[in-house]
Each structure stands twice: as C-alpha cells, then as structure tokens.
GROMACS .gro file of C-alpha atoms in nm:
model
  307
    1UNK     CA    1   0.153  -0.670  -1.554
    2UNK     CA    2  -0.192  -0.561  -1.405
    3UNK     CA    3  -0.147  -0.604  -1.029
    4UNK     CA    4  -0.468  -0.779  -0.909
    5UNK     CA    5  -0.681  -0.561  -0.657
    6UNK     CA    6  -0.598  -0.235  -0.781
    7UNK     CA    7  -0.915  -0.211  -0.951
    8UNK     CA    8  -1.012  -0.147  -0.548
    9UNK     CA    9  -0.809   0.151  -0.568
   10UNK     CA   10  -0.893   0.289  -0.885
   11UNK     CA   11  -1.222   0.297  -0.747
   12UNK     CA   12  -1.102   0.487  -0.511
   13UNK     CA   13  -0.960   0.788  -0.725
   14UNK     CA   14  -1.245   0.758  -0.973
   15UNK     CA   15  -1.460   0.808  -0.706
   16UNK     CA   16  -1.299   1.105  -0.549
   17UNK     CA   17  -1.082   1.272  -0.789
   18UNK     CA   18  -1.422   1.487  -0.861
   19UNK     CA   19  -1.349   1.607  -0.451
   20UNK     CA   20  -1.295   1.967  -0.456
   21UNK     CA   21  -1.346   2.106  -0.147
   22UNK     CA   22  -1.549   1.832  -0.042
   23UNK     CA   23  -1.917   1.908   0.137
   24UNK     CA   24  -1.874   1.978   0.491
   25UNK     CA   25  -2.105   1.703   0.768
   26UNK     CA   26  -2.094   1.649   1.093
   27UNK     CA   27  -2.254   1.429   1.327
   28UNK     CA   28  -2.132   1.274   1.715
   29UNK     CA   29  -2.176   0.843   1.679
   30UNK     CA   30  -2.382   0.685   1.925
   31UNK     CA   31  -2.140   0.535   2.185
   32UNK     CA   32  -2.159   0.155   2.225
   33UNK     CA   33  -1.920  -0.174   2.306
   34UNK     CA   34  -1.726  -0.169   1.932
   35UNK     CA   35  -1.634  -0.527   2.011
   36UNK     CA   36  -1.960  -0.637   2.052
   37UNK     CA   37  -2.294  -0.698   1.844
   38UNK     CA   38  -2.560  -0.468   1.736
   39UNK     CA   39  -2.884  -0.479   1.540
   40UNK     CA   40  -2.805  -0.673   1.132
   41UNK     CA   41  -2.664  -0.456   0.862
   42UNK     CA   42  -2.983  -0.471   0.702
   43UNK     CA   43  -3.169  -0.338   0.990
   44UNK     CA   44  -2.900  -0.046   1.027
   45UNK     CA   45  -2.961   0.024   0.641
   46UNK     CA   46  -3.327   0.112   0.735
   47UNK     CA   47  -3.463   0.462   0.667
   48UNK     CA   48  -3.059   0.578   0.567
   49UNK     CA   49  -2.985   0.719   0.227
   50UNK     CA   50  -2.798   0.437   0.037
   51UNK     CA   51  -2.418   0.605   0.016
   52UNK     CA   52  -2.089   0.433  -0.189
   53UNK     CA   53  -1.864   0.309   0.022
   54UNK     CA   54  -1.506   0.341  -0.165
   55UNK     CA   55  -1.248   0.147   0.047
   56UNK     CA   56  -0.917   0.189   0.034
   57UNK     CA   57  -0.772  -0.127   0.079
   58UNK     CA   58  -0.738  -0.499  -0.100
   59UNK     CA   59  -0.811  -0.672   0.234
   60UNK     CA   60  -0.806  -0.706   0.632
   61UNK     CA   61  -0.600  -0.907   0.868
   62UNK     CA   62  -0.783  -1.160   1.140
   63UNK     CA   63  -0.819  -0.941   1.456
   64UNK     CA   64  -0.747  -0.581   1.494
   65UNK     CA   65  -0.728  -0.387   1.137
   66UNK     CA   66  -0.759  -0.049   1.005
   67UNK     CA   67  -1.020   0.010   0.777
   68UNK     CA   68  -0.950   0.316   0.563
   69UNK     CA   69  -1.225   0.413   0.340
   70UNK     CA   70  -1.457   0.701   0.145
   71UNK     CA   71  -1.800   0.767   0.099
   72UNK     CA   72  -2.005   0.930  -0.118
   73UNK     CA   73  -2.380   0.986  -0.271
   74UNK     CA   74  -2.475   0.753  -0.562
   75UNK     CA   75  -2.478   1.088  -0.786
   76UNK     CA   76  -2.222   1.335  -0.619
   77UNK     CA   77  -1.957   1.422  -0.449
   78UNK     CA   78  -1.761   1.221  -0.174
   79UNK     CA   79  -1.853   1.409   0.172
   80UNK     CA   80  -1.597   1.510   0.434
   81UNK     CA   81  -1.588   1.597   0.756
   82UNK     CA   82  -1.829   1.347   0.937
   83UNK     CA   83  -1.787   1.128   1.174
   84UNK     CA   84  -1.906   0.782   1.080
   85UNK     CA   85  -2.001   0.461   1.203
   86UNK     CA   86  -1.861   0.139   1.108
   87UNK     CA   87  -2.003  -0.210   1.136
   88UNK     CA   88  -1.910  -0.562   1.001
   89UNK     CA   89  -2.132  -0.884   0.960
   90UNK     CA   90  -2.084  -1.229   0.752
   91UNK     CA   91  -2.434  -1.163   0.614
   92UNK     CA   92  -2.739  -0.872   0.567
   93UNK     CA   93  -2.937  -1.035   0.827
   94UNK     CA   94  -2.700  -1.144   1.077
   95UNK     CA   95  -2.598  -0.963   1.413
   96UNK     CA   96  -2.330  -0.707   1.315
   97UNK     CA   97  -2.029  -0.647   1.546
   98UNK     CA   98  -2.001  -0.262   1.618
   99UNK     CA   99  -2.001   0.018   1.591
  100UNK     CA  100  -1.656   0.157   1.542
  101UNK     CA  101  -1.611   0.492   1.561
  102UNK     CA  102  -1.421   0.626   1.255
  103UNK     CA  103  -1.238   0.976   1.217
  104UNK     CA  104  -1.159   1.233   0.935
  105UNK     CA  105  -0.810   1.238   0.897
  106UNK     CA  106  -0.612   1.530   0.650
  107UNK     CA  107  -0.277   1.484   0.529
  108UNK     CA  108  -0.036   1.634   0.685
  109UNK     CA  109   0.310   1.661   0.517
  110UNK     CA  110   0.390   1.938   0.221
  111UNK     CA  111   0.347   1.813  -0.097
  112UNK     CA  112   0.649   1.865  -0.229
  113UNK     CA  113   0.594   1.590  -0.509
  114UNK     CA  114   0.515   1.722  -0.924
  115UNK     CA  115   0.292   1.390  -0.908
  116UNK     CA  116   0.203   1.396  -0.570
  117UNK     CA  117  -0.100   1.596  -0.496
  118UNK     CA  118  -0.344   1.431  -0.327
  119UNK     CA  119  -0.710   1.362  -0.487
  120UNK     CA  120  -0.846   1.374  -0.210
  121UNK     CA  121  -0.803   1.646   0.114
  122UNK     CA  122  -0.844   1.376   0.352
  123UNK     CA  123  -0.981   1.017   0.412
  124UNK     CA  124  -1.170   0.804   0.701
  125UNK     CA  125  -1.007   0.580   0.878
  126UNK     CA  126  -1.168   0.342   1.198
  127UNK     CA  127  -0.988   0.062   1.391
  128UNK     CA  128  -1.203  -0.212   1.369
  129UNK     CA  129  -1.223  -0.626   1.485
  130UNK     CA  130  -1.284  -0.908   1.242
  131UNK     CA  131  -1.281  -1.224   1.429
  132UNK     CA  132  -1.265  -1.461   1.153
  133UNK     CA  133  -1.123  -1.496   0.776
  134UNK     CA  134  -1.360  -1.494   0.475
  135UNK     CA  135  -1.568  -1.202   0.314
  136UNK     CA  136  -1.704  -0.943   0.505
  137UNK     CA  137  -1.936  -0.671   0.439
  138UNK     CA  138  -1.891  -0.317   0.579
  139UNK     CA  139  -2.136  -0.052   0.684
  140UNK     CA  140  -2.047   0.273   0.765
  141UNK     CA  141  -2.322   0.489   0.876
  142UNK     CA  142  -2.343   0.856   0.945
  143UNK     CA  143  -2.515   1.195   0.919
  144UNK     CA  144  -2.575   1.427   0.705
  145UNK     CA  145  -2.736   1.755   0.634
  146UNK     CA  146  -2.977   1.596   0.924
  147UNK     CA  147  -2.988   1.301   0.746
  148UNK     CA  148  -2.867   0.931   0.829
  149UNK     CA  149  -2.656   0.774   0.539
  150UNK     CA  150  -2.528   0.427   0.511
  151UNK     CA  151  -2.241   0.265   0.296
  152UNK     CA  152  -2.236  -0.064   0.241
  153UNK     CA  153  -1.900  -0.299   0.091
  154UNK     CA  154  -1.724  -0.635   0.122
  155UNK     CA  155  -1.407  -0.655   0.179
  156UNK     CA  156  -1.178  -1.026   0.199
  157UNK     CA  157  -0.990  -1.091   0.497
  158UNK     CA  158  -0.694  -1.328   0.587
  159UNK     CA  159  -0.544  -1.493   0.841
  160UNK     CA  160  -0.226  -1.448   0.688
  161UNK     CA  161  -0.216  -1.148   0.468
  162UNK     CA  162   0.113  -1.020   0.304
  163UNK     CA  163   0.323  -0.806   0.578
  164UNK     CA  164   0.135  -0.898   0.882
  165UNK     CA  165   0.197  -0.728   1.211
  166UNK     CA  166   0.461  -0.972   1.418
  167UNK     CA  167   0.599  -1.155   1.061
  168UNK     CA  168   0.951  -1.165   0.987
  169UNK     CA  169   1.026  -0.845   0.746
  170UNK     CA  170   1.150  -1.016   0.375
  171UNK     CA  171   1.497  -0.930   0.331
  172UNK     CA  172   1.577  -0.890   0.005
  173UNK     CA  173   1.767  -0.645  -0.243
  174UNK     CA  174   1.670  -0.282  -0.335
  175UNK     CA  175   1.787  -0.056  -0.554
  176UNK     CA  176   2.046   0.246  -0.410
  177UNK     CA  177   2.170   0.537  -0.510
  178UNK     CA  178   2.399   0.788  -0.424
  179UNK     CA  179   2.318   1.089  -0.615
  180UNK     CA  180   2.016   1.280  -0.724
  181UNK     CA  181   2.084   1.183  -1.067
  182UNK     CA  182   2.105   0.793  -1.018
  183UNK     CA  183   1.801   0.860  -0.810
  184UNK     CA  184   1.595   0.959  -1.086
  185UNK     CA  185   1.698   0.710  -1.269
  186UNK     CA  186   1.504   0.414  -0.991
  187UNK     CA  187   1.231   0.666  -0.886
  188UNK     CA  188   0.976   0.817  -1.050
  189UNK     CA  189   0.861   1.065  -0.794
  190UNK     CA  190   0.990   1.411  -0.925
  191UNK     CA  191   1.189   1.525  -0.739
  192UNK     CA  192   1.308   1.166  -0.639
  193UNK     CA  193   1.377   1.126  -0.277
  194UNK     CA  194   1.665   1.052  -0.083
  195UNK     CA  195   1.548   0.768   0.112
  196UNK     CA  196   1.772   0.551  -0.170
  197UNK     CA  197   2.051   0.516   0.001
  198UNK     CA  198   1.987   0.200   0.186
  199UNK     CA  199   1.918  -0.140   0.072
  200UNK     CA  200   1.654  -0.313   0.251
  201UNK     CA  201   1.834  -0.603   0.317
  202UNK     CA  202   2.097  -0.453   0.470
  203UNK     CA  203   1.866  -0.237   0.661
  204UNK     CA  204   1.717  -0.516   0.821
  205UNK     CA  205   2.071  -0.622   0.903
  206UNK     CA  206   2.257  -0.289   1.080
  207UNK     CA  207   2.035  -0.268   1.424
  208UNK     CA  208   1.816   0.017   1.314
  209UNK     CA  209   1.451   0.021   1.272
  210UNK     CA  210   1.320   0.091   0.962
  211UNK     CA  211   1.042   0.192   0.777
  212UNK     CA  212   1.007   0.095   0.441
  213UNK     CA  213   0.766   0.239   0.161
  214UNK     CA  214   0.624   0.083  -0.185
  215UNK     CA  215   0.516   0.349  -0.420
  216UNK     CA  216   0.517   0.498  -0.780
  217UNK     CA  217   0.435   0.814  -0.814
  218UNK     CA  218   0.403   0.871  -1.169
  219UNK     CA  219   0.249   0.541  -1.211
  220UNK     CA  220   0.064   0.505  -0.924
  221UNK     CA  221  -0.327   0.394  -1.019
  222UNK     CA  222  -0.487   0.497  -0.712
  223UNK     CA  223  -0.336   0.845  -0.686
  224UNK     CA  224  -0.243   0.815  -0.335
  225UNK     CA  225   0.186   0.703  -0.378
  226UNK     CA  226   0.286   1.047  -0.450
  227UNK     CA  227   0.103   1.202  -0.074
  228UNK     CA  228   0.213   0.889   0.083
  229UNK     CA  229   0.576   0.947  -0.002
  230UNK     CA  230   0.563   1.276   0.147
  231UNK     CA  231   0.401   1.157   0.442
  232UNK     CA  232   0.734   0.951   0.482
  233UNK     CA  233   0.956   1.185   0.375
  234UNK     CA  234   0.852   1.425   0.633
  235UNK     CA  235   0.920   1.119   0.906
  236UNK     CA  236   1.229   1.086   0.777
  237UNK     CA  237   1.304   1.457   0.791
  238UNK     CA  238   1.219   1.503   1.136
  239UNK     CA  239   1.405   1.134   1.227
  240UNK     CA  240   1.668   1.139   1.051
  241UNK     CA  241   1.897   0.857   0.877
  242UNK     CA  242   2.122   0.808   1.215
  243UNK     CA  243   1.838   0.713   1.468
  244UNK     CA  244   1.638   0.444   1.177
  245UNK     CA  245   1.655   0.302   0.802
  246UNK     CA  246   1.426   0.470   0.549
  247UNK     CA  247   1.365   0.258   0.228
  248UNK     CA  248   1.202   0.391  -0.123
  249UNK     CA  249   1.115   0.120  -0.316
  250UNK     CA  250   1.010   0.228  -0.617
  251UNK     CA  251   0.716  -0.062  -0.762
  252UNK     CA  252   0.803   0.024  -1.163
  253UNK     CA  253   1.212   0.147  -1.157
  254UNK     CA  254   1.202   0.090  -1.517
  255UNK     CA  255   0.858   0.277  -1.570
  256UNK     CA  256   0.714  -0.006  -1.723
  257UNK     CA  257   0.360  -0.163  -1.558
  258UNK     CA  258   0.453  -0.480  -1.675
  259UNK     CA  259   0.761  -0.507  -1.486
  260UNK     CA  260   0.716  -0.451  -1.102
  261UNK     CA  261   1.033  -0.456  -0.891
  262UNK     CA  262   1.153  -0.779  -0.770
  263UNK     CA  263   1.139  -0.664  -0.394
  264UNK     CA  264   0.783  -0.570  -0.424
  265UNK     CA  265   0.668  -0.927  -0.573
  266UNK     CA  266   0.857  -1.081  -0.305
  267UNK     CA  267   0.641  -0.917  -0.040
  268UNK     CA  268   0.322  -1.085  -0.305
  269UNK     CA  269   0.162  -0.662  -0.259
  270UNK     CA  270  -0.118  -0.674  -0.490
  271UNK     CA  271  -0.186  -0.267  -0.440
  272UNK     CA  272  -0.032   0.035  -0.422
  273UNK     CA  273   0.099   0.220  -0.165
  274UNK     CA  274   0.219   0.023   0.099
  275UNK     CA  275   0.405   0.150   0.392
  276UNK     CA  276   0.584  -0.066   0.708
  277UNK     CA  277   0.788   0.029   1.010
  278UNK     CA  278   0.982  -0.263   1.092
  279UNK     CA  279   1.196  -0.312   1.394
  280UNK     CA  280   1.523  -0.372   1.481
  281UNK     CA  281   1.518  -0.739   1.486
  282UNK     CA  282   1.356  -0.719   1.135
  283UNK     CA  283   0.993  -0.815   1.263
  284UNK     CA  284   0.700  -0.597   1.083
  285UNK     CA  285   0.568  -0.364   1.375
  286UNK     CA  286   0.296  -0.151   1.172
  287UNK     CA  287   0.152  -0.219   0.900
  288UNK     CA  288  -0.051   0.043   0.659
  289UNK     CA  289  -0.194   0.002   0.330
  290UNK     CA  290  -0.328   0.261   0.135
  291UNK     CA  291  -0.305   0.647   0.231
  292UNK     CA  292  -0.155   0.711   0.563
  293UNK     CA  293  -0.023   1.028   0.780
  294UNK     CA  294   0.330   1.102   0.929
  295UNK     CA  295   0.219   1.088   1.268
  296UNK     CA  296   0.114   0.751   1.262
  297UNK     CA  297   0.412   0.653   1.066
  298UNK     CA  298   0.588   0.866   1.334
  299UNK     CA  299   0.367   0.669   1.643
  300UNK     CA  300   0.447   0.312   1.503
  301UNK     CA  301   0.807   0.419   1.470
  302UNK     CA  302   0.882   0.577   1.816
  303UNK     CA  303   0.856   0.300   2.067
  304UNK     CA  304   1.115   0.132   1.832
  305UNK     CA  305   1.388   0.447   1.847
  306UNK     CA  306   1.664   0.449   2.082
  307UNK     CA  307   1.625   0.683   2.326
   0.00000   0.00000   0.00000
C-alpha cells in the first residue's frame, strides 16, 4: 500500500538528507499581533530570495496548529539556525494573517536506534492560527547572510482531521509482547523497544494517561520514525510505566508496505510518524505529527500525571 501524503514527507528527507552540519543564520523577527493581518504574501515575497519551503506535515487542524517545517535555497543546502517568520493567506494577493514567530528546535533524546539517526540536526517549528478549512499557502520569511529569504507552500487544512485535540482516542487492539524476542518480531526499530507491553485498548481502559506513537523505523519514508521513537522512549524512561501507558505501534509489523497495521488504518494516518498523549478518560490531549522532542511530549503529558 502507498500511504497517500507521504510524498510530503519524502520531500522532506530528499530535501534534507544532503544537511550536514547545516549553514549557520540568524536573524530577531519583527514583533507584531500573530493573530492579526499584515501586508499579502506576494508583497512579503518582494525583494526576498525565493527559498523551498519543505513542510513536515500532511495537513492543519481549524484553529491553533503547529506548523513544523524546513527551508532551503533552490540549489543548496537546508539552513539552520534562524529564526523565521511565518504567514498564512487564502491567496498571493490577499491580506496575510501573521507573523508567527517560529523557533529552531534540536532533538534531544540519544539515538539509541541502528535506523534511527536523524537526517536532519534539527527542524522549525511555529504555532500558528488558521481560521478556516481549505488550502492555505505558507510563507516563512527570514534572514540570511544579511539577506531576507522567503518560502512559500500550501498546505490543506480540516475541520476535522484524524486525532484532533479534544476527540475521543480510537480504542482498538495492538500488538504486545513480553520479551525482547517477540518484540522484534512486531517492531522493526533495532533494538525494538519496550513500550510493547500494553495494548492500546486496554490502555485507554486502566485510568492512566497515555501516549501513544505510530512509527517504522526501518521502513519509515520520511526518515524521521526512528528519532521520534527515541524522543518517546526517553519520556518513557524518565516517566515510567506506573505513573502512564506508553504504546509502540509499529505501522508495518509484518515489514511489508502493503500491509499497514490495522490500528494505524483505524486512526485513517496517511503519514508517518505520528505521536499522541491521550488522557485518562481516553480523550486526545496533544497531538504531533511529524518530528517532535521529549519535552513537548513530556509538557503535553504532565498536566495529565497524578501528582
């Protein structure tokens, strides 16, 4: 099976598996209201170097999102380290809502996967407001080398989209295991982890949070599962089994594309990874496609902890 919208993502590592160090930018954003409107995208294009904006994600939600993206020169490298600018509009030459500030975020746990290290050292990520469903486009605008650069992409967005923060969590059945060796056997993360021991549905039944993670790290097409799994693990280390749930689902148990796992065609994912932290009553509390760090993991998951 070819999971629809992971072309997105192979953009993604295409675009920045050629990141070695990365070249180094910085420049402060203007400050201004982020939930109000600005100049059109076509006006903020003017006199800025046209960039590639690789995004990281299939789609938004309505409202409140986070927008986790790249960018790069048309004939180079993808450039860390700055400190963008992001705007959306429906059109080129309508007002754009914006700007919203975006930061360079590194990852954070050890890689401790074969599979798992990352292609990139870091991404940008900016919390941003779409007030309406349809297609969007996205600028992101920033400095560099003196120089103002602008990224320009479209990205759908949903009123409903799969997982959404304050939906009911989909119970359903995951594979367990109780040894390293029937681990391995369901996971193809090397080593495989031990966040098996749990099925989701009866996580979302024993009055623990939980957080739950899609990935595949030896299959994974945007290169990301492996880093995102140890971002998780290392929430899971420092949480612990006792205080929430912590559920591995790996997308291809039998290492075959064409046969996703039931659980993660139930949840109708159409990329890879996914990771949610779901509360005790077994509604979806955070919601994070794509690469993500263990302290955000770790922020959506506190308030839901017993003390």
């Amino acid at each position: 099976m070819s999971v629809t919208g992971m072309g997105r993502l192979g953009m993604l590592v295409i675009l920045l598996a050629v990141l070695a160090t990365g070249a180094s930018a910085c420049s402060p954003g203007t400050a201004a209201d982020s939930g109000g409107h600005s100049d059109s995208l076509a006006a903020l294009q003017q006199g800025a170097v046209s960039y590639t904006l690789i995004e990281a994600q299939s789609s938004l939600p309505v409202g409140a999102g986070r927008f986790v993206f790249g960018v790069a020169p048309s004939k180079g490298e993808p450039v860390s380290g700055l400190s963008p600018q992001v705007w959306v509009g429906r059109e080129q030459g309508s007002p754009a809502r914006g700007p919203f500030p975006a930061r360079w975020v590194t990852w954070t746990a050890p890689q401790t996967d074969r599979y798992g290290a990352p292609p990139v050292p870091g991404f940008y990520e900016a919390d941003i407001v779409i007030p309406a469903p349809g297609k969007w486009s996205v600028l992101a605008r920033a400095t560099v080398n003196g120089r103002a650069v602008a990224a320009l992409g479209d990205i759908p967005v949903y009123a409903n989209p799969s997982a959404s923060v304050g939906s009911p969590a989909i119970g359903t059945s995951t594979p367990v295991a109780d040894s390293p060796e029937a681990a391995a056997a369901i996971d193809t993360r090397d080593p495989p982890t031990p966040m098996h021991y749990v099925s989701l549905d009866t996580a979302l039944s024993n009055g623990l949070p939980t957080v739950l993670v899609f990935a595949t790290p030896l299959l994974c097409e945007s290169r990301m599962c492996g880093s995102v799994v140890d971002e998780v693990l290392d929430v899971y280390d420092h949480v612990g089994r006792t205080r929430a749930n912590f559920v591995d689902v790996e997308i291809y148990p039998t290492r075959d594309t064409n046969r996703p796992a039931p659980a993660f065609l139930r949840w109708r994912f159409e990329s890879e990874p996914w990771v949610l932290v779901i509360d005790r009553s077994g509604t979806v509390r955070g919601r994070f496609e794509g690469p993500v760090v263990s302290p955000e993991i770790q922020a959506a998951l506190q308030p839901l902890l017993s003390s």
